[in-house]
CSV table of C-alpha atoms in Angstrom, one decimal:
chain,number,residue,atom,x,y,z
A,1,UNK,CA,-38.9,187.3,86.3
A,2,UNK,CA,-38.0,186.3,90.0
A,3,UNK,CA,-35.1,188.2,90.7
A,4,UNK,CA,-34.0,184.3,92.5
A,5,UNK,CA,-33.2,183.6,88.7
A,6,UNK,CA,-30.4,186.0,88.8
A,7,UNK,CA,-28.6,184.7,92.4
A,8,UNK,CA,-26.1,182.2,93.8
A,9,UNK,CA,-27.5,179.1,95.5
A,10,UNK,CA,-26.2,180.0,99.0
A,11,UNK,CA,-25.7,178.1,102.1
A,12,UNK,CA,-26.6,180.6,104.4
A,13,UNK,CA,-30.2,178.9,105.8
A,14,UNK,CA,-29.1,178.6,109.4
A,15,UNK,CA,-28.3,182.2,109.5
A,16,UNK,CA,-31.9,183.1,108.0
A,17,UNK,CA,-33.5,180.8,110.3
A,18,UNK,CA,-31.7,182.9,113.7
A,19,UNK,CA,-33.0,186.2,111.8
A,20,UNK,CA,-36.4,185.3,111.5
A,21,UNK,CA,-36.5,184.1,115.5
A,22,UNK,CA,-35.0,187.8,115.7
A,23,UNK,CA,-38.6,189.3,113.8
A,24,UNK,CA,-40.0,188.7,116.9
A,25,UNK,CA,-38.1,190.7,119.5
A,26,UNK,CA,-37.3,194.2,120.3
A,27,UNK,CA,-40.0,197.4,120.0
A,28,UNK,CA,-42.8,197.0,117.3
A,29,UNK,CA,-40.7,199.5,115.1
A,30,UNK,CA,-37.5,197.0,115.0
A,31,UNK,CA,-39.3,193.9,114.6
A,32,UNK,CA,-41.4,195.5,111.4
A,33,UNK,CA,-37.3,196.7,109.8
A,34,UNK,CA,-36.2,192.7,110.7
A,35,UNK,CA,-39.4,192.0,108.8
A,36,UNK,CA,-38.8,194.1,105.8
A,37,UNK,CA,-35.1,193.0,105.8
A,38,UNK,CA,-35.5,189.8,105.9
A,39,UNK,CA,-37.9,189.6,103.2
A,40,UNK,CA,-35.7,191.9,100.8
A,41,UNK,CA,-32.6,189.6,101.2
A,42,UNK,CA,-35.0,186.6,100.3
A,43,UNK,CA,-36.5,188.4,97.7
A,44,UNK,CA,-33.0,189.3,96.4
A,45,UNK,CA,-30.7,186.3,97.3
A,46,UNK,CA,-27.2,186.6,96.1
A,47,UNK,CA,-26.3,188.8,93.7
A,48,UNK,CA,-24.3,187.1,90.9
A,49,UNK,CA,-21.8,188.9,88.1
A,50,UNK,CA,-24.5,188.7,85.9
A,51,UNK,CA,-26.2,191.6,87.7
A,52,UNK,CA,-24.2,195.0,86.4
A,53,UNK,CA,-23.8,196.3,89.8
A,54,UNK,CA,-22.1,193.0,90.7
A,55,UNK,CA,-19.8,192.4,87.4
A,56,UNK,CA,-16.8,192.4,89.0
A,57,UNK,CA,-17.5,191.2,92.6
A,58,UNK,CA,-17.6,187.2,92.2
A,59,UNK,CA,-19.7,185.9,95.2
A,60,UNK,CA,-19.3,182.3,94.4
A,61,UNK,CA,-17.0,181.5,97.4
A,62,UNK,CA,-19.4,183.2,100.1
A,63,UNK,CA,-22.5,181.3,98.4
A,64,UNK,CA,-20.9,178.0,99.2
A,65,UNK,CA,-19.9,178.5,102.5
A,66,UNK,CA,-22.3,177.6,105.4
A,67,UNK,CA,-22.2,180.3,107.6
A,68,UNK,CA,-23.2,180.8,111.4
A,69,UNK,CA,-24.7,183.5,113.0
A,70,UNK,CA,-22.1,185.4,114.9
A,71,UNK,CA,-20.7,184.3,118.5
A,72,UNK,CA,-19.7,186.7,120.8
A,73,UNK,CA,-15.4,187.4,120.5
A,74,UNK,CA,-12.9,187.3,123.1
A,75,UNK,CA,-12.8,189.1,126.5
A,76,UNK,CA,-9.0,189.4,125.7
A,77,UNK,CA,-7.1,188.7,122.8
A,78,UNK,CA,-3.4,188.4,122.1
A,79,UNK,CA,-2.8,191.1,119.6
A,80,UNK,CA,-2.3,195.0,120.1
A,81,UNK,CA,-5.4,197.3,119.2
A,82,UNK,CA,-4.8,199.7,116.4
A,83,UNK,CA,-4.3,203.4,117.3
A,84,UNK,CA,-4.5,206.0,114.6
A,85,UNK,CA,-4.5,208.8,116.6
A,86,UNK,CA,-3.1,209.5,120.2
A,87,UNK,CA,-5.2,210.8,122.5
A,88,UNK,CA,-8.3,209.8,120.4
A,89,UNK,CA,-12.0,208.6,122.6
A,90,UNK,CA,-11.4,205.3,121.4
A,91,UNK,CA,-14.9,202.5,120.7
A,92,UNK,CA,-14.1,198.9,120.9
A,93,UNK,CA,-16.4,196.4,119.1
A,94,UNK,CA,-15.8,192.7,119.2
A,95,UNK,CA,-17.5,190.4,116.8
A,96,UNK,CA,-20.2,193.4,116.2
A,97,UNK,CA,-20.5,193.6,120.1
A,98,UNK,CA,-19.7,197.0,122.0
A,99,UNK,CA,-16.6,196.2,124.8
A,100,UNK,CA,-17.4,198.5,127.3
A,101,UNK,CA,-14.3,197.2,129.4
A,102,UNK,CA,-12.4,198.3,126.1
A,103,UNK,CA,-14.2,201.5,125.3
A,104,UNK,CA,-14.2,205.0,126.7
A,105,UNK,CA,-17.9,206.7,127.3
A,106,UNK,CA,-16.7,210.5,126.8
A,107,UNK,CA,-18.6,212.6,129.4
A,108,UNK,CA,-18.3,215.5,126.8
A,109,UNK,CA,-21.4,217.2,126.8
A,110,UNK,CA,-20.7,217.8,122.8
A,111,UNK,CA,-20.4,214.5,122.8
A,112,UNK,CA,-22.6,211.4,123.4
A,113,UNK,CA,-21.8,207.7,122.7
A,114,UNK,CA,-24.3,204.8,123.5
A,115,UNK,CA,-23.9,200.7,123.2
A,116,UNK,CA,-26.7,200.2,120.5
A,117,UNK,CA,-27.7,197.5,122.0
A,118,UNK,CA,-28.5,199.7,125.6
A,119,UNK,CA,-30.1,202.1,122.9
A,120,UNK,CA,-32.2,200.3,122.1
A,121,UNK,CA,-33.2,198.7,125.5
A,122,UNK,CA,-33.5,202.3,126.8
A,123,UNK,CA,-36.1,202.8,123.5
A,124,UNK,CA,-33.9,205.6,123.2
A,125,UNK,CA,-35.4,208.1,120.8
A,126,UNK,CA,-32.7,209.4,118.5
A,127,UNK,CA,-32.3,205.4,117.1
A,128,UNK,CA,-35.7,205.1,116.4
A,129,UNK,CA,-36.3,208.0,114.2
A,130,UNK,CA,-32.8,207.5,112.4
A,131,UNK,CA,-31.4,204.0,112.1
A,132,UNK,CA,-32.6,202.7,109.1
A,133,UNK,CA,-33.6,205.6,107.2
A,134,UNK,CA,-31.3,206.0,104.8
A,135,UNK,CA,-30.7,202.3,104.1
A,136,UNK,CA,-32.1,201.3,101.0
A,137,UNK,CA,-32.2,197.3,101.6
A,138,UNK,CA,-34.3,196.4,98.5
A,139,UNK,CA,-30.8,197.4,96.9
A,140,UNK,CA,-28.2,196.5,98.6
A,141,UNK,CA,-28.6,192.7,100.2
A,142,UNK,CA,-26.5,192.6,102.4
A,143,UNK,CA,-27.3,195.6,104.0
A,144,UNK,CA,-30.8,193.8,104.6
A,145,UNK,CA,-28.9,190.7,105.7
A,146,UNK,CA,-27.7,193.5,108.4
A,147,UNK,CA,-30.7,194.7,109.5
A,148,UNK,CA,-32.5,191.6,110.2
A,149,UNK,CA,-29.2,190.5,111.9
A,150,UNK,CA,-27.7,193.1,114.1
A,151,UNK,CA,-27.4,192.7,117.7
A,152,UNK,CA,-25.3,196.0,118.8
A,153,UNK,CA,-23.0,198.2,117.4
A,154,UNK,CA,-22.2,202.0,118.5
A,155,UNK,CA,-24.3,205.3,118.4
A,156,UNK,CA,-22.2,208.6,118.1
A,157,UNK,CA,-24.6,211.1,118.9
A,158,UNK,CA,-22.3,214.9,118.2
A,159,UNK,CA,-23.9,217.8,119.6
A,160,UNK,CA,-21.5,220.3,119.5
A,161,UNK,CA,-17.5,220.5,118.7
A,162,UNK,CA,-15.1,217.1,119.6
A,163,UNK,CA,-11.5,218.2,120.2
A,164,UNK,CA,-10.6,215.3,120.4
A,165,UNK,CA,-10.7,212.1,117.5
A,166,UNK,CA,-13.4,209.3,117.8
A,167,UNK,CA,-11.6,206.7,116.8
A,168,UNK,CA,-13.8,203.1,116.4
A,169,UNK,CA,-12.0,199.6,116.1
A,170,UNK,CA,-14.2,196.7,114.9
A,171,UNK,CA,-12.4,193.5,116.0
A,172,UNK,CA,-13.3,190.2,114.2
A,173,UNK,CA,-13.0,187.0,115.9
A,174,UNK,CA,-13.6,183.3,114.7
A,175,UNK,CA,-14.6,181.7,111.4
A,176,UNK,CA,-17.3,180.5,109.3
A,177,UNK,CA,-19.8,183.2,111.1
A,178,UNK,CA,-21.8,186.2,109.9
A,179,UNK,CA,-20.9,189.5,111.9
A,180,UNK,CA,-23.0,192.4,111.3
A,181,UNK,CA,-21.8,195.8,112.8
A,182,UNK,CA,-24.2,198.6,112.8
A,183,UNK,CA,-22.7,202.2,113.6
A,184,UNK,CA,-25.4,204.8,113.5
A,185,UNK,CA,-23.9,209.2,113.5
A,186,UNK,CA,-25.6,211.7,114.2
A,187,UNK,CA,-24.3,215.3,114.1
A,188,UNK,CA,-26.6,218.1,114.8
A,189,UNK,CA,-26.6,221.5,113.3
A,190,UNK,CA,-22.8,223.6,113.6
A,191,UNK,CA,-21.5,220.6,114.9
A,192,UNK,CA,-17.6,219.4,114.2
A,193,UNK,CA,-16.0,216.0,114.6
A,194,UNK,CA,-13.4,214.1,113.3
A,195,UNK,CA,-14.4,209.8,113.0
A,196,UNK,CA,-11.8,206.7,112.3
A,197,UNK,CA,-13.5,203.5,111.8
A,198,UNK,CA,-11.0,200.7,111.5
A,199,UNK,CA,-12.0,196.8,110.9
A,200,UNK,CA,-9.1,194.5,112.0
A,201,UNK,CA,-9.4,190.5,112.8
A,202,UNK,CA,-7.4,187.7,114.4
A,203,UNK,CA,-4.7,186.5,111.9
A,204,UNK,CA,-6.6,183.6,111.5
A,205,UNK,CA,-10.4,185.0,111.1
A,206,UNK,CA,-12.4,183.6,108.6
A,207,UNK,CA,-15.7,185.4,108.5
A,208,UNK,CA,-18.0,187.1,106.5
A,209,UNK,CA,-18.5,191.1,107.6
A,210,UNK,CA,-21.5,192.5,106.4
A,211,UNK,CA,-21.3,196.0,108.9
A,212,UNK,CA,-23.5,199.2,108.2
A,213,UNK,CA,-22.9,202.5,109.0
A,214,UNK,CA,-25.4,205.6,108.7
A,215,UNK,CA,-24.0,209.2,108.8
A,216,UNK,CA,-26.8,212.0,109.2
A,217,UNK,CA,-24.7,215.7,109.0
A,218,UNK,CA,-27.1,218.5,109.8
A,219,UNK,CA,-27.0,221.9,108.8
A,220,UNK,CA,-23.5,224.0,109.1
A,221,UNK,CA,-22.0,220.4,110.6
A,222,UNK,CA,-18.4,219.3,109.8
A,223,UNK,CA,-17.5,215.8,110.0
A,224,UNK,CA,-14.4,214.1,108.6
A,225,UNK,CA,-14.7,210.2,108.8
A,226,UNK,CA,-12.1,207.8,108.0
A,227,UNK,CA,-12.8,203.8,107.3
A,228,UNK,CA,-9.8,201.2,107.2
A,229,UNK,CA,-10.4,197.8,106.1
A,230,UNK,CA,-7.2,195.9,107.2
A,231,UNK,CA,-8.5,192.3,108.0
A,232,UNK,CA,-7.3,189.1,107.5
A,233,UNK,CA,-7.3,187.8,103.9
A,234,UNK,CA,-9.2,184.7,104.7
A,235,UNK,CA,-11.8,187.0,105.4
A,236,UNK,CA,-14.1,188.4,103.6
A,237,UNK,CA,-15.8,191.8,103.9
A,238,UNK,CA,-18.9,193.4,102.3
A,239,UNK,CA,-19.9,196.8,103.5
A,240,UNK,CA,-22.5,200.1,102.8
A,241,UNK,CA,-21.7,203.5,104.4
A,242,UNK,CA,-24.3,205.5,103.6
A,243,UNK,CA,-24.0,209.6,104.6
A,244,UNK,CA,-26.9,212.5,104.0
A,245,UNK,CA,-26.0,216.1,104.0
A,246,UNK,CA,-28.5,218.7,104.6
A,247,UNK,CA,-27.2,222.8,103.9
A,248,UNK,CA,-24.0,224.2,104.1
A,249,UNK,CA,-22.6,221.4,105.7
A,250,UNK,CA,-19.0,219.4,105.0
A,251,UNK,CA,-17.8,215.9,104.8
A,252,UNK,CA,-14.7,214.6,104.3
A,253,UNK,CA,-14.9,211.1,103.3
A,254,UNK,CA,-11.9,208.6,103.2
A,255,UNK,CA,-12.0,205.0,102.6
A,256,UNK,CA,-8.4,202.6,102.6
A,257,UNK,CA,-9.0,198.8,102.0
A,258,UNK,CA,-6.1,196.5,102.2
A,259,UNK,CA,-7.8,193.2,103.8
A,260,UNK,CA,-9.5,190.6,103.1
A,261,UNK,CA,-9.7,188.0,100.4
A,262,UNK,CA,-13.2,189.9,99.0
A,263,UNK,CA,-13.5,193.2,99.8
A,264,UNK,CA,-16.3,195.5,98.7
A,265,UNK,CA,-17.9,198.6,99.7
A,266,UNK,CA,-20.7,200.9,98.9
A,267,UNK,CA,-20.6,204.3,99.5
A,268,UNK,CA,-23.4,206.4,98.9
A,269,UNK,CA,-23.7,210.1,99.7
A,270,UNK,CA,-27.2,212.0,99.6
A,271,UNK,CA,-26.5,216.0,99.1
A,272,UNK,CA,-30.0,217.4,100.3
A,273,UNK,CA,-29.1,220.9,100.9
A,274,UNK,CA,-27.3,223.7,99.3
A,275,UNK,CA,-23.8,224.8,99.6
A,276,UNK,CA,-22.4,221.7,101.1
A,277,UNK,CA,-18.9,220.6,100.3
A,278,UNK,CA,-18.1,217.3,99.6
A,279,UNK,CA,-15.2,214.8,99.4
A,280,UNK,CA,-14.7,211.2,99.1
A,281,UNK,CA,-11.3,210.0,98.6
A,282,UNK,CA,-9.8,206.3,98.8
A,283,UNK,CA,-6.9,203.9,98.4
A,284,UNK,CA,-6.9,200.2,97.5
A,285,UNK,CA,-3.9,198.1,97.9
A,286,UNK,CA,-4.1,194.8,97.1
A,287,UNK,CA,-2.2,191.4,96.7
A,288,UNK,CA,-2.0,188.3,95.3
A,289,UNK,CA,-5.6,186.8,95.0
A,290,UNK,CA,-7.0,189.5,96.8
A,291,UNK,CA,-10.0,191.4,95.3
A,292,UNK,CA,-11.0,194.9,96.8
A,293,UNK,CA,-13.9,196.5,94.8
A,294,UNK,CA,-15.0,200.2,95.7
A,295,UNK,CA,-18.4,201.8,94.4
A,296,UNK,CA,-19.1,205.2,95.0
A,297,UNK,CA,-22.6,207.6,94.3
A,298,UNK,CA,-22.8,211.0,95.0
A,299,UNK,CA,-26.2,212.4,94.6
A,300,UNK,CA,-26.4,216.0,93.9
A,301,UNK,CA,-30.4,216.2,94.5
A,302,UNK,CA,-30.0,220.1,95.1
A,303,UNK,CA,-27.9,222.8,93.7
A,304,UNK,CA,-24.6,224.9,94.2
A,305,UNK,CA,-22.7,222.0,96.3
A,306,UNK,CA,-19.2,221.2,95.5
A,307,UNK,CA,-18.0,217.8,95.5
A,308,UNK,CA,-14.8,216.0,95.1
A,309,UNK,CA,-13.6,212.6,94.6
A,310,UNK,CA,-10.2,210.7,93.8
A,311,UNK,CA,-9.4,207.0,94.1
A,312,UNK,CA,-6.2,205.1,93.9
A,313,UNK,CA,-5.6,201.3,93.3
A,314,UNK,CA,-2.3,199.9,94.2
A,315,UNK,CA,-1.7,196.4,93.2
């Protein structure tokens, strides 16, 4: 049975008529993900409460919306910029696009953060062998939506230990448009850094957020990473974070939603070596109408690991 039996009729064909013109550009490597992506998503439309995975995460609203594809935000914009930290190396991304006028390059040398965009036009190596690898798109659809879509986003390359907090804002401007962020963090072995993504939007933002981000911890690396959804509740949000550990690594994983009118994200952790350490810890608050859904896997493929996990739902 066509798994199209089991989905929304959607509204999103002007979007999936800019991602297959997108098949076509970039290095052979890129255009053959777009390819795959874009085929997955078609294969797997829009996932309806029928499907277990999607019981509880009613898609009916984004189905019968007719989306654009994303326009670039703002130069300036008439709201403060979140800070969660003082003193942090702070990333700005506006409608999925990196603001280097708005961001600081750190000139670190345990540090390294490229535009994924100039990445990519600099076929730089490190995206090529990583971005991509550990999404699984034929599962999650919007992540494929995502990787036939994305035009930039941020690489966080750690090579050593950050003192200081990377601290990421993804700003959201506009409505009725499809914005697909792509982060893509890499730590190397006995590296340590501490990571804030925050997603925020104009009061009035009506979008549909589809971002992506892919953690790779090496050996002995210690990464805490924080995710904040706090975006306007005529928005509405779908997200994966996906994170692979290899040996006696740690990562500290927290998640706090509190925007959006739909809010979901997958989080799925990959424990490929021994004697990690493991923790993924979260807080919904919702309101009203609102409707934040959090799914979590860890995946203990190896032994003697310790993992721990505790959620909270305020309503």
């Amino acid at each position: 049975m066509s798994a199209l039996l089991n989905t929304y009729e959607h509204r999103l064909d002007a979007v999936l008529q800019f991602a297959e013109g997108r098949t076509g550009e970039g290095p052979s490597w890129l255009r053959e993900l777009r390819r795959r992506s874009l085929a997955a998503f078609r294969e797997q439309g829009l996932p309806t409460p029928r499907q277990e995975e999607w019981k509880y995460t009613p898609l009916r609203a984004v189905a019968e919306t007719a989306w654009a594809s994303a326009e670039p935000g703002p130069a300036t914009f008439d709201f403060p910029l979140p800070f969660s930290v003082e003193g942090s190396i702070r990333i700005v991304l506006v409608n999925g696009q990196f603001d280097r006028n708005l961001s600081e390059i750190p000139t670190d040398s345990a540090l390294q953060i490229h535009s994924l965009f100039s990445a990519l036009s600099d076929a730089l190596e490190l995206v090529e062998q990583q971005i991509g690898s550990l999404v699984a798109t034929s599962d999650f659809p919007f992540a494929a939506l995502n990787s036939c879509l994305f035009h930039d986003g941020a690489v966080i390359h750690i090579r050593g230990e950050v003192e200081r907090v990377v601290e990421l804002i993804h700003v959201s401007f506009g409505s009725g448009q499809v914005l697909a962020p792509r982060v893509l963090i890499v730590a190397e072995p006995n590296s340590k850094a501490r990571i804030t993504e925050t997603y925020v939007s104009a009061p009035d933002a009506g979008n549909l957020v589809i971002p992506v981000t892919e953690a790779r911890i090496a050996e002995g690396a210690e990464i805490e990473h924080v995710r904040v959804q706090d975006e306007a509740t005529t928005s509405h949000h779908v997200g994966l974070w996906e994170a692979r550990q290899q040996a006696d690594s740690t990562y500290l994983a927290y998640n706090v939603a509190y925007g959006g009118s739909l809010g979901r994200l997958d989080q799925n952790i990959f424990i490929a070596g021994e004697r990690c350490t493991t923790r993924l810890d979260g807080v919904a608050v919702a309101r009203g109408a609102q409707l934040l859904d959090n799914h979590t896997k860890l995946d203990h493929a190896v032994p003697n690991c310790n993992s721990f996990e505790v959620y909270k739902q305020i309503v």
